Amino acid sequence: MEYIRVRGNGPLHGTVTISGAKNAALPILAASLLADGEVVLDQVPRLSDIEIMVEVLKALHAEVEYLDDETLRIDASKVDVTETPGDLMNRMRASFVVMGPLLSRLGEAHTSMPGGCNIGERPVDLHLKGFQALGAEIDEEPGAVSAKAPQGGLKGGRVYMDFPSVGATQNIMMAATLADGETIIENAAKEPEIVDLANFLNKMGARVRGAGTSNIYIEGVKKLHGAKHTIIPDRIEALTFLIAAAMTGGEVRVENVLSDHIRPILAKLGEVGASLEETDDDAIIVRSNGRLKATKIRTLPYPGFPTDAQAQFMALMTIAQGQSHVEETVFENRFMHVKELSRMGALIVTDGNQASIRGVDRLKGAKVNATDLRAGAALVLAGLVAEGETQVFNVFHLDRGYDRFEEKLRGLGADVERFSE
Ligand code: EPZ
């Protein structure tokens, strides 16, 4: 069994370069199914989730190849399969966003219902509501779902998102690009990954307006052609390193980060006592003496505090002086890291979606289990400041969303190494 060994090794120092955004690359890879030409994507992160999406595209008879370590070439001209392989969907629920492109381009899409995962039940009702607003007929069986466009193809429609779901906004936006007429998505998600997807779609000849606001307008077109695109930097990877540096005390330059994508984190790191300098070449320098003050966070859809930063920030709060507070409003079960942090001596009490954290002087190294992607990152960060050795198991969670995580941390002076037992 693989585990990551972390030893508290004092302040982090140096420079780390952020990779492309997983949560932009995944929908953009799915969107390449809409084009009957060649797509070239640059700054694609090397992650297991990306490998799964590549397998999905190949299973649908798209050509996919790496031109270099982080550049992918996709040609979906010959895509003729409308069924997403169930085993791949079960391995990565985010592959559900291939439904919109398949439905729009080929008139139908069939896939297994994505399982929930441990952070929540993860329904897809808003995705299906959007497809129906475009005229699709939905057929749900236990564990499977099919969507079929009407004769003549999808028609533009209007859909209100009961919750600004990221995946549903992406799926509907993609389905609407080849529909006949205009589609309006109200109360849409506003994440930077939505904007990056819209920019890519428009490069392929789509007509998407308003991405990044609550109302997105898509004017359907007949066809989409190939395009080249560079994926935006991963804001969640960036904030993970900023939090790590604030916790250990020290000075770290995080390169390839767009500050506007992580305003809440920058504000909260300032509140707890770190100092942040935004450079004019897409870098942020974080400086900290490691003695941090308590604060409170409430996760919200963008532009609020991101739920994907909640676990990592809670790790910081375990050693911040005073009583901190966390409210998780996006997912119903995203506190699995609490039990693991407590094994390291953290003082955390939860009540439903609220957690109270009393800072301690020092955590103690322990054997802990990553329960999901961001919880795994939080445990590694906790190990950086703990006394003695921490072993984080189930590291496959980390490999889903962090490209060369240990290598990048070692580059900043951390004592972090992967072992197989
Ligand atoms: C995306 O998931 C991200 N994943 C998640 O990142 C991220 O946590 C999440 O957005 C929120 O920002 C990818 O982009 C691949 P949602 P997604 O649909 O699209 C409810 C990570 O760590 N909902 O915005 O699945 C749902 O239950 C991952 O990188 C419905 O009720 O998130 C949840 O409570 C974890 N019905 C809330 O919306 C629906 O049809 C947010 O889900 C869809 C969602």
Tab-separated table of C-alpha atoms and ligand atoms in Angstrom:
chain	number	residue	atom	x	y	z
A	1	MET	CA	0.000	0.000	0.000
A	2	GLU	CA	1.369	3.424	-0.908
A	3	TYR	CA	1.694	6.186	1.649
A	4	ILE	CA	3.281	9.622	1.852
A	5	ARG	CA	5.645	10.178	4.771
A	6	VAL	CA	5.787	13.777	6.020
A	7	ARG	CA	8.182	15.070	8.656
A	8	GLY	CA	7.813	18.527	10.178
A	9	ASN	CA	10.851	20.287	8.775
A	10	GLY	CA	10.392	23.989	9.539
A	11	PRO	CA	9.480	26.882	7.229
A	12	LEU	CA	8.993	26.428	3.481
A	13	HIS	CA	11.146	28.573	1.198
A	14	GLY	CA	11.486	28.909	-2.557
A	15	THR	CA	9.375	29.001	-5.705
A	16	VAL	CA	6.663	26.640	-6.923
A	17	THR	CA	4.973	26.721	-10.348
A	18	ILE	CA	1.290	25.828	-10.520
A	19	SER	CA	-0.033	23.390	-13.152
A	20	GLY	CA	-3.147	23.710	-15.317
A	21	ALA	CA	-6.552	23.500	-13.661
A	22	LYS	CA	-8.033	19.990	-13.316
A	23	ASN	CA	-11.564	21.397	-13.117
A	24	ALA	CA	-11.120	23.390	-16.322
A	25	ALA	CA	-9.273	20.671	-18.265
A	26	LEU	CA	-11.928	18.004	-17.598
A	27	PRO	CA	-14.926	19.899	-19.099
A	28	ILE	CA	-12.748	21.314	-21.893
A	29	LEU	CA	-11.642	17.793	-22.847
A	30	ALA	CA	-15.332	16.819	-22.935
A	31	ALA	CA	-16.098	19.908	-25.058
A	32	SER	CA	-13.567	18.763	-27.683
A	33	LEU	CA	-16.203	16.126	-28.608
A	34	LEU	CA	-18.255	18.960	-30.125
A	35	ALA	CA	-15.641	19.821	-32.765
A	36	ASP	CA	-15.270	18.051	-36.097
A	37	GLY	CA	-11.645	19.119	-36.236
A	38	GLU	CA	-8.381	19.074	-34.321
A	39	VAL	CA	-8.142	20.524	-30.813
A	40	VAL	CA	-4.797	21.215	-29.121
A	41	LEU	CA	-4.823	21.881	-25.370
A	42	ASP	CA	-1.807	23.252	-23.555
A	43	GLN	CA	-1.021	23.311	-19.804
A	44	VAL	CA	-3.006	20.114	-19.181
A	45	PRO	CA	-2.069	18.767	-15.717
A	46	ARG	CA	-0.752	15.179	-15.401
A	47	LEU	CA	-3.441	13.702	-13.132
A	48	SER	CA	-5.223	10.387	-12.874
A	49	ASP	CA	-8.569	12.142	-13.428
A	50	ILE	CA	-7.265	13.511	-16.730
A	51	GLU	CA	-6.055	10.024	-17.758
A	52	ILE	CA	-9.581	8.695	-17.153
A	53	MET	CA	-11.159	11.444	-19.280
A	54	VAL	CA	-8.656	10.630	-22.060
A	55	GLU	CA	-9.762	6.978	-21.858
A	56	VAL	CA	-13.412	8.074	-22.074
A	57	LEU	CA	-12.738	10.135	-25.224
A	58	LYS	CA	-10.869	7.228	-26.831
A	59	ALA	CA	-13.736	4.871	-25.976
A	60	LEU	CA	-16.022	7.252	-27.901
A	61	HIS	CA	-13.602	6.902	-30.890
A	62	ALA	CA	-11.930	10.276	-30.563
A	63	GLU	CA	-8.205	10.330	-31.350
A	64	VAL	CA	-6.221	11.566	-28.350
A	65	GLU	CA	-2.436	11.840	-27.998
A	66	TYR	CA	0.079	13.693	-25.856
A	67	LEU	CA	2.233	16.007	-27.994
A	68	ASP	CA	4.431	16.636	-24.938
A	69	ASP	CA	4.221	16.316	-21.154
A	70	GLU	CA	1.302	18.756	-20.861
A	71	THR	CA	-0.053	19.223	-24.390
A	72	LEU	CA	-2.904	17.082	-25.708
A	73	ARG	CA	-4.125	16.762	-29.291
A	74	ILE	CA	-7.728	15.578	-29.738
A	75	ASP	CA	-9.561	14.887	-32.986
A	76	ALA	CA	-13.231	14.046	-32.453
A	77	SER	CA	-14.186	14.077	-36.157
A	78	LYS	CA	-14.913	10.347	-36.110
A	79	VAL	CA	-16.770	10.186	-32.782
A	80	ASP	CA	-19.776	7.905	-33.350
A	81	VAL	CA	-20.301	6.206	-29.968
A	82	THR	CA	-23.031	7.600	-27.731
A	83	GLU	CA	-22.468	5.322	-24.728
A	84	THR	CA	-19.934	6.295	-22.059
A	85	PRO	CA	-18.219	3.196	-20.616
A	86	GLY	CA	-19.780	2.497	-17.216
A	87	ASP	CA	-16.554	1.410	-15.555
A	88	LEU	CA	-14.911	4.737	-16.418
A	89	MET	CA	-17.889	6.706	-15.143
A	90	ASN	CA	-17.684	4.802	-11.901
A	91	ARG	CA	-14.017	5.671	-11.591
A	92	MET	CA	-14.611	9.375	-12.174
A	93	ARG	CA	-18.034	10.962	-11.838
A	94	ALA	CA	-16.832	14.137	-13.585
A	95	SER	CA	-16.982	12.207	-16.869
A	96	PHE	CA	-20.724	12.898	-16.679
A	97	VAL	CA	-19.984	16.149	-18.526
A	98	VAL	CA	-19.546	14.223	-21.758
A	99	MET	CA	-23.344	13.838	-21.860
A	100	GLY	CA	-23.979	17.400	-23.043
A	101	PRO	CA	-21.534	17.274	-25.966
A	102	LEU	CA	-22.695	13.790	-27.089
A	103	LEU	CA	-26.366	14.794	-26.873
A	104	SER	CA	-25.725	17.942	-28.883
A	105	ARG	CA	-23.403	16.491	-31.526
A	106	LEU	CA	-24.881	12.991	-31.998
A	107	GLY	CA	-28.467	13.498	-30.777
A	108	GLU	CA	-28.261	11.060	-27.905
A	109	ALA	CA	-26.156	10.057	-24.893
A	110	HIS	CA	-26.200	7.087	-22.551
A	111	THR	CA	-24.169	6.605	-19.411
A	112	SER	CA	-24.227	4.982	-16.008
A	113	MET	CA	-25.449	7.239	-13.234
A	114	PRO	CA	-22.369	8.711	-11.561
A	115	GLY	CA	-21.987	7.351	-8.074
A	116	GLY	CA	-21.988	9.720	-5.156
A	117	CYS	CA	-18.645	10.000	-3.506
A	118	ASN	CA	-17.762	10.408	0.093
A	119	ILE	CA	-18.244	14.182	0.168
A	120	GLY	CA	-21.882	13.964	-0.752
A	121	GLU	CA	-24.669	12.310	-2.661
A	122	ARG	CA	-23.802	14.326	-5.793
A	123	PRO	CA	-27.149	14.183	-7.694
A	124	VAL	CA	-27.374	15.177	-11.377
A	125	ASP	CA	-30.971	16.420	-11.409
A	126	LEU	CA	-29.948	19.909	-12.542
A	127	HIS	CA	-27.971	18.496	-15.491
A	128	LEU	CA	-31.045	16.525	-16.602
A	129	LYS	CA	-33.380	19.485	-16.010
A	130	GLY	CA	-31.196	21.500	-18.400
A	131	PHE	CA	-31.212	18.825	-21.102
A	132	GLN	CA	-35.014	18.676	-20.844
A	133	ALA	CA	-35.193	22.467	-21.235
A	134	LEU	CA	-33.437	21.941	-24.587
A	135	GLY	CA	-36.085	19.446	-25.656
A	136	ALA	CA	-34.267	16.221	-24.778
A	137	GLU	CA	-36.158	13.192	-23.558
A	138	ILE	CA	-34.583	11.720	-20.414
A	139	ASP	CA	-34.879	8.065	-19.506
A	140	GLU	CA	-33.607	7.085	-16.060
A	141	GLU	CA	-33.200	3.450	-15.038
A	142	PRO	CA	-31.553	2.249	-11.848
A	143	GLY	CA	-27.914	3.236	-12.250
A	144	ALA	CA	-28.202	4.437	-15.842
A	145	VAL	CA	-29.460	7.516	-17.652
A	146	SER	CA	-30.170	8.251	-21.312
A	147	ALA	CA	-30.898	11.508	-23.100
A	148	LYS	CA	-32.317	11.758	-26.594
A	149	ALA	CA	-32.719	14.902	-28.681
A	150	PRO	CA	-36.021	15.446	-30.547
A	151	GLN	CA	-36.265	15.031	-34.318
A	152	GLY	CA	-34.312	17.913	-35.821
A	153	GLY	CA	-32.065	18.237	-32.803
A	154	LEU	CA	-32.048	20.220	-29.562
A	155	LYS	CA	-33.885	23.534	-29.368
A	156	GLY	CA	-32.677	26.543	-27.379
A	157	GLY	CA	-34.477	26.946	-24.052
A	158	ARG	CA	-34.424	28.648	-20.673
A	159	VAL	CA	-33.353	26.915	-17.481
A	160	TYR	CA	-33.085	28.140	-13.904
A	161	MET	CA	-30.425	26.457	-11.768
A	162	ASP	CA	-31.889	25.782	-8.334
A	163	PHE	CA	-28.259	25.654	-7.180
A	164	PRO	CA	-25.402	27.204	-9.214
A	165	SER	CA	-23.993	23.765	-10.002
A	166	VAL	CA	-20.593	23.875	-11.758
A	167	GLY	CA	-21.004	20.594	-13.629
A	168	ALA	CA	-24.608	21.207	-14.602
A	169	THR	CA	-23.792	24.702	-15.913
A	170	GLN	CA	-20.970	23.221	-17.998
A	171	ASN	CA	-23.049	20.315	-19.332
A	172	ILE	CA	-25.973	22.551	-20.354
A	173	MET	CA	-23.700	25.215	-21.860
A	174	MET	CA	-22.029	22.567	-24.043
A	175	ALA	CA	-25.332	20.973	-25.067
A	176	ALA	CA	-26.716	24.396	-26.049
A	177	THR	CA	-23.854	25.269	-28.418
A	178	LEU	CA	-25.325	23.212	-31.306
A	179	ALA	CA	-29.001	23.624	-30.364
A	180	ASP	CA	-31.316	25.543	-32.682
A	181	GLY	CA	-31.918	29.006	-31.191
A	182	GLU	CA	-30.936	30.769	-27.970
A	183	THR	CA	-30.491	29.186	-24.546
A	184	ILE	CA	-30.481	31.114	-21.268
A	185	ILE	CA	-29.025	29.575	-18.108
A	186	GLU	CA	-30.179	31.523	-15.045
A	187	ASN	CA	-28.448	31.376	-11.663
A	188	ALA	CA	-25.509	29.742	-13.458
A	189	ALA	CA	-22.246	28.860	-11.687
A	190	LYS	CA	-19.646	31.659	-12.001
A	191	GLU	CA	-16.405	29.747	-11.322
A	192	PRO	CA	-13.305	30.655	-13.390
A	193	GLU	CA	-13.476	27.142	-14.886
A	194	ILE	CA	-16.879	28.067	-16.380
A	195	VAL	CA	-15.319	31.134	-18.018
A	196	ASP	CA	-12.372	29.098	-19.337
A	197	LEU	CA	-14.786	26.563	-20.866
A	198	ALA	CA	-16.838	29.365	-22.472
A	199	ASN	CA	-13.679	30.930	-23.914
A	200	PHE	CA	-12.690	27.576	-25.399
A	201	LEU	CA	-16.178	26.982	-26.849
A	202	ASN	CA	-16.116	30.426	-28.466
A	203	LYS	CA	-12.694	29.664	-29.992
A	204	MET	CA	-14.382	26.648	-31.621
A	205	GLY	CA	-17.029	28.951	-33.109
A	206	ALA	CA	-19.694	28.786	-30.412
A	207	ARG	CA	-21.584	31.897	-29.319
A	208	VAL	CA	-21.524	31.988	-25.502
A	209	ARG	CA	-22.031	35.264	-23.624
A	210	GLY	CA	-22.161	36.099	-19.924
A	211	ALA	CA	-19.976	33.275	-18.569
A	212	GLY	CA	-18.804	34.314	-15.091
A	213	THR	CA	-22.116	36.038	-14.368
A	214	SER	CA	-25.366	34.503	-13.155
A	215	ASN	CA	-26.930	34.548	-16.616
A	216	ILE	CA	-25.277	32.790	-19.549
A	217	TYR	CA	-26.651	33.184	-23.098
A	218	ILE	CA	-25.807	30.636	-25.793
A	219	GLU	CA	-26.799	31.233	-29.430
A	220	GLY	CA	-26.782	27.826	-31.146
A	221	VAL	CA	-24.643	27.343	-34.275
A	222	LYS	CA	-24.572	24.553	-36.880
A	223	LYS	CA	-21.039	23.236	-36.348
A	224	LEU	CA	-17.959	23.766	-34.234
A	225	HIS	CA	-14.411	23.562	-35.593
A	226	GLY	CA	-11.137	22.697	-33.874
A	227	ALA	CA	-9.138	25.208	-31.803
A	228	LYS	CA	-6.011	25.657	-29.672
A	229	HIS	CA	-6.343	26.599	-26.010
A	230	THR	CA	-4.201	26.946	-22.892
A	231	ILE	CA	-5.906	25.754	-19.712
A	232	ILE	CA	-6.034	28.317	-16.871
A	233	PRO	CA	-3.845	27.684	-13.814
A	234	ASP	CA	-5.267	25.531	-11.022
A	235	ARG	CA	-6.508	27.963	-8.359
A	236	ILE	CA	-7.025	25.141	-5.844
A	237	GLU	CA	-3.475	23.825	-6.224
A	238	ALA	CA	-2.218	27.425	-5.883
A	239	LEU	CA	-4.158	28.107	-2.678
A	240	THR	CA	-2.995	24.765	-1.251
A	241	PHE	CA	0.639	25.916	-1.497
A	242	LEU	CA	-0.174	29.396	-0.151
A	243	ILE	CA	-1.835	27.825	2.898
A	244	ALA	CA	1.113	25.431	3.364
A	245	ALA	CA	3.575	28.321	3.379
A	246	ALA	CA	1.439	30.348	5.817
A	247	MET	CA	1.265	27.358	8.183
A	248	THR	CA	4.982	26.531	8.218
A	249	GLY	CA	6.087	30.165	8.318
A	250	GLY	CA	8.620	31.155	5.692
A	251	GLU	CA	8.551	32.773	2.281
A	252	VAL	CA	7.247	31.120	-0.874
A	253	ARG	CA	6.720	32.500	-4.371
A	254	VAL	CA	3.786	30.771	-6.077
A	255	GLU	CA	4.041	31.242	-9.848
A	256	ASN	CA	1.361	30.880	-12.549
A	257	VAL	CA	-1.587	31.928	-10.385
A	258	LEU	CA	-4.372	34.433	-11.171
A	259	SER	CA	-4.983	36.369	-7.934
A	260	ASP	CA	-8.534	37.290	-8.910
A	261	HIS	CA	-9.415	33.586	-8.853
A	262	ILE	CA	-8.584	33.235	-5.143
A	263	ARG	CA	-9.586	36.569	-3.553
A	264	PRO	CA	-11.333	34.924	-0.535
A	265	ILE	CA	-8.221	32.896	0.295
A	266	LEU	CA	-5.944	35.934	0.018
A	267	ALA	CA	-8.278	37.868	2.319
A	268	LYS	CA	-8.470	35.059	4.892
A	269	LEU	CA	-4.697	34.419	4.859
A	270	GLY	CA	-4.252	38.139	5.545
A	271	GLU	CA	-6.759	37.927	8.418
A	272	VAL	CA	-4.839	35.092	10.090
A	273	GLY	CA	-1.590	37.045	9.887
A	274	ALA	CA	0.221	36.025	6.701
A	275	SER	CA	1.376	38.734	4.322
A	276	LEU	CA	0.710	38.401	0.588
A	277	GLU	CA	2.339	40.266	-2.273
A	278	GLU	CA	0.791	40.058	-5.746
A	279	THR	CA	3.422	40.539	-8.462
A	280	ASP	CA	2.710	41.801	-11.986
A	281	ASP	CA	3.832	38.518	-13.540
A	282	ASP	CA	1.053	36.199	-12.275
A	283	ALA	CA	2.833	35.257	-9.042
A	284	ILE	CA	2.005	35.660	-5.355
A	285	ILE	CA	4.635	35.821	-2.610
A	286	VAL	CA	3.409	34.675	0.819
A	287	ARG	CA	5.376	35.490	3.961
A	288	SER	CA	4.506	34.244	7.434
A	289	ASN	CA	6.127	33.859	10.845
A	290	GLY	CA	3.996	30.753	11.408
A	291	ARG	CA	2.158	32.257	14.403
A	292	LEU	CA	-1.381	32.604	13.061
A	293	LYS	CA	-4.632	33.924	14.495
A	294	ALA	CA	-7.994	32.156	14.494
A	295	THR	CA	-10.689	33.177	11.984
A	296	LYS	CA	-13.910	31.835	10.540
A	297	ILE	CA	-14.818	30.675	7.022
A	298	ARG	CA	-18.089	29.858	5.278
A	299	THR	CA	-17.872	27.987	1.979
A	300	LEU	CA	-20.028	29.316	-0.862
A	301	PRO	CA	-20.272	29.028	-4.637
A	302	TYR	CA	-17.845	31.317	-6.490
A	303	PRO	CA	-16.926	34.093	-5.781
A	304	GLY	CA	-17.334	32.984	-2.156
A	305	PHE	CA	-14.800	30.945	-0.169
A	306	PRO	CA	-14.289	27.733	-2.217
A	307	THR	CA	-15.409	24.432	-0.715
A	308	ASP	CA	-12.303	22.888	-2.318
A	309	ALA	CA	-10.161	24.948	0.066
A	310	GLN	CA	-12.100	24.116	3.230
A	311	ALA	CA	-10.080	21.078	4.357
A	312	GLN	CA	-6.728	22.726	3.684
A	313	PHE	CA	-7.743	25.892	5.564
A	314	MET	CA	-9.022	23.816	8.474
A	315	ALA	CA	-5.536	22.276	8.734
A	316	LEU	CA	-4.194	25.811	9.157
A	317	MET	CA	-6.827	26.582	11.788
A	318	THR	CA	-5.732	23.609	13.941
A	319	ILE	CA	-2.578	25.565	14.872
A	320	ALA	CA	-4.015	29.119	14.741
A	321	GLN	CA	-4.266	30.760	18.156
A	322	GLY	CA	-7.844	30.935	19.445
A	323	GLN	CA	-11.194	29.527	18.364
A	324	SER	CA	-11.828	29.187	14.610
A	325	HIS	CA	-15.087	28.279	12.905
A	326	VAL	CA	-15.987	26.583	9.621
A	327	GLU	CA	-19.369	26.335	7.934
A	328	GLU	CA	-19.557	24.046	4.869
A	329	THR	CA	-22.611	25.030	2.797
A	330	VAL	CA	-21.845	23.358	-0.574
A	331	PHE	CA	-21.491	19.631	0.192
A	332	GLU	CA	-23.354	17.748	2.865
A	333	ASN	CA	-20.512	15.529	4.045
A	334	ARG	CA	-17.209	17.306	3.632
A	335	PHE	CA	-15.754	16.951	7.145
A	336	MET	CA	-14.144	13.500	6.812
A	337	HIS	CA	-10.734	15.088	7.388
A	338	VAL	CA	-11.839	16.151	10.910
A	339	LYS	CA	-11.405	12.672	12.394
A	340	GLU	CA	-7.992	12.306	10.785
A	341	LEU	CA	-6.782	15.744	11.941
A	342	SER	CA	-8.012	14.900	15.436
A	343	ARG	CA	-5.741	11.854	15.454
A	344	MET	CA	-2.893	14.340	15.084
A	345	GLY	CA	-4.033	16.173	18.208
A	346	ALA	CA	-6.257	18.799	16.592
A	347	LEU	CA	-9.131	20.012	18.810
A	348	ILE	CA	-12.169	20.062	16.506
A	349	VAL	CA	-15.848	19.724	17.358
A	350	THR	CA	-18.423	19.356	14.584
A	351	ASP	CA	-22.171	19.815	14.610
A	352	GLY	CA	-23.744	19.084	11.219
A	353	ASN	CA	-22.111	21.356	8.671
A	354	GLN	CA	-20.412	23.490	11.332
A	355	ALA	CA	-16.999	22.877	12.884
A	356	SER	CA	-15.243	24.656	15.765
A	357	ILE	CA	-11.475	24.416	15.979
A	358	ARG	CA	-9.393	25.424	19.012
A	359	GLY	CA	-5.798	26.031	17.968
A	360	VAL	CA	-3.055	23.952	19.598
A	361	ASP	CA	0.642	24.826	19.822
A	362	ARG	CA	1.740	21.781	17.858
A	363	LEU	CA	0.166	18.769	16.128
A	364	LYS	CA	1.649	15.307	16.581
A	365	GLY	CA	2.618	13.080	13.670
A	366	ALA	CA	0.343	10.042	13.173
A	367	LYS	CA	-0.829	7.441	10.650
A	368	VAL	CA	-3.840	9.002	8.880
A	369	ASN	CA	-6.053	8.200	5.901
A	370	ALA	CA	-6.917	10.527	3.036
A	371	THR	CA	-10.694	10.280	2.547
A	372	ASP	CA	-11.009	12.523	-0.517
A	373	LEU	CA	-8.801	14.660	-2.694
A	374	ARG	CA	-8.671	17.867	-0.653
A	375	ALA	CA	-8.731	16.053	2.696
A	376	GLY	CA	-5.549	14.265	1.574
A	377	ALA	CA	-3.888	17.586	0.842
A	378	ALA	CA	-4.987	18.902	4.248
A	379	LEU	CA	-3.342	15.934	6.006
A	380	VAL	CA	-0.038	16.455	4.189
A	381	LEU	CA	-0.133	20.135	5.187
A	382	ALA	CA	-0.823	19.142	8.800
A	383	GLY	CA	2.176	16.786	8.644
A	384	LEU	CA	4.394	19.689	7.578
A	385	VAL	CA	3.850	21.382	10.958
A	386	ALA	CA	3.451	18.296	13.165
A	387	GLU	CA	6.061	17.004	15.597
A	388	GLY	CA	7.542	13.745	14.360
A	389	GLU	CA	6.393	11.671	11.391
A	390	THR	CA	3.021	11.560	9.669
A	391	GLN	CA	2.055	8.813	7.227
A	392	VAL	CA	-0.835	9.640	4.884
A	393	PHE	CA	-2.473	6.551	3.323
A	394	ASN	CA	-4.917	6.286	0.358
A	395	VAL	CA	-2.713	8.660	-1.609
A	396	PHE	CA	-4.582	7.756	-4.811
A	397	HIS	CA	-6.996	10.511	-3.791
A	398	LEU	CA	-4.164	13.044	-4.024
A	399	ASP	CA	-3.036	11.782	-7.441
A	400	ARG	CA	-6.452	12.674	-8.814
A	401	GLY	CA	-5.902	16.398	-8.315
A	402	TYR	CA	-2.284	17.263	-7.555
A	403	ASP	CA	0.393	17.083	-10.254
A	404	ARG	CA	3.757	16.040	-8.695
A	405	PHE	CA	2.647	17.204	-5.224
A	406	GLU	CA	5.521	15.734	-3.202
A	407	GLU	CA	8.134	16.887	-5.733
A	408	LYS	CA	6.820	20.453	-5.579
A	409	LEU	CA	6.771	20.406	-1.761
A	410	ARG	CA	10.341	19.005	-1.618
A	411	GLY	CA	11.344	21.880	-3.905
A	412	LEU	CA	10.266	24.203	-1.080
A	413	GLY	CA	12.314	22.325	1.532
A	414	ALA	CA	9.642	19.986	2.863
A	415	ASP	CA	10.599	16.493	4.036
A	416	VAL	CA	7.941	14.582	2.065
A	417	GLU	CA	8.391	11.198	0.422
A	418	ARG	CA	6.199	8.445	-1.049
A	419	PHE	CA	6.674	4.839	-0.014
A	420	SER	CA	5.080	1.547	-0.925
A	421	GLU	CA	4.553	-0.728	2.033
B	1	EPZ	C1	-17.242	20.679	-9.201
B	1	EPZ	O1	-17.991	19.533	-8.851
B	1	EPZ	C2	-15.797	20.336	-8.889
B	1	EPZ	N1	-15.393	19.175	-9.687
B	1	EPZ	C3	-15.651	20.033	-7.400
B	1	EPZ	O2	-14.261	19.823	-7.159
B	1	EPZ	C4	-16.109	21.245	-6.608
B	1	EPZ	O3	-16.042	20.939	-5.227
B	1	EPZ	C5	-17.544	21.600	-6.991
B	1	EPZ	O4	-17.621	21.819	-8.415
B	1	EPZ	C6	-18.048	22.852	-6.296
B	1	EPZ	O5	-17.205	23.916	-6.587
B	1	EPZ	C7	-15.089	19.354	-10.982
B	1	EPZ	O6	-15.168	20.450	-11.510
B	1	EPZ	C8	-14.659	18.129	-11.733
B	1	EPZ	P1	-21.584	21.081	-8.181
B	1	EPZ	P2	-19.554	19.452	-9.284
B	1	EPZ	O7	-22.442	20.465	-9.233
B	1	EPZ	O8	-19.763	20.109	-10.590
B	1	EPZ	C9	-25.467	19.956	-5.803
B	1	EPZ	C10	-12.360	18.747	-6.396
B	1	EPZ	O9	-11.944	18.623	-5.244
B	1	EPZ	N2	-26.014	19.506	-7.096
B	1	EPZ	O10	-21.326	22.549	-8.220
B	1	EPZ	O11	-20.000	18.046	-9.117
B	1	EPZ	C11	-24.425	18.970	-5.274
B	1	EPZ	O12	-25.059	17.935	-4.566
B	1	EPZ	C12	-13.836	18.539	-6.698
B	1	EPZ	O13	-11.661	19.103	-7.389
B	1	EPZ	C13	-27.359	19.179	-7.184
B	1	EPZ	O14	-28.094	19.250	-6.201
B	1	EPZ	O15	-20.192	20.341	-8.130
B	1	EPZ	C14	-23.573	19.810	-4.367
B	1	EPZ	O16	-24.165	19.870	-3.083
B	1	EPZ	C15	-14.578	18.039	-5.489
B	1	EPZ	N3	-27.865	18.747	-8.376
B	1	EPZ	C16	-23.636	21.196	-5.011
B	1	EPZ	O17	-24.712	21.158	-5.958
B	1	EPZ	C17	-27.079	18.658	-9.504
B	1	EPZ	O18	-27.609	18.287	-10.576
B	1	EPZ	C18	-22.365	21.579	-5.740
B	1	EPZ	O19	-22.187	20.648	-6.761
B	1	EPZ	C19	-25.709	19.001	-9.401
B	1	EPZ	C20	-25.197	19.435	-8.191
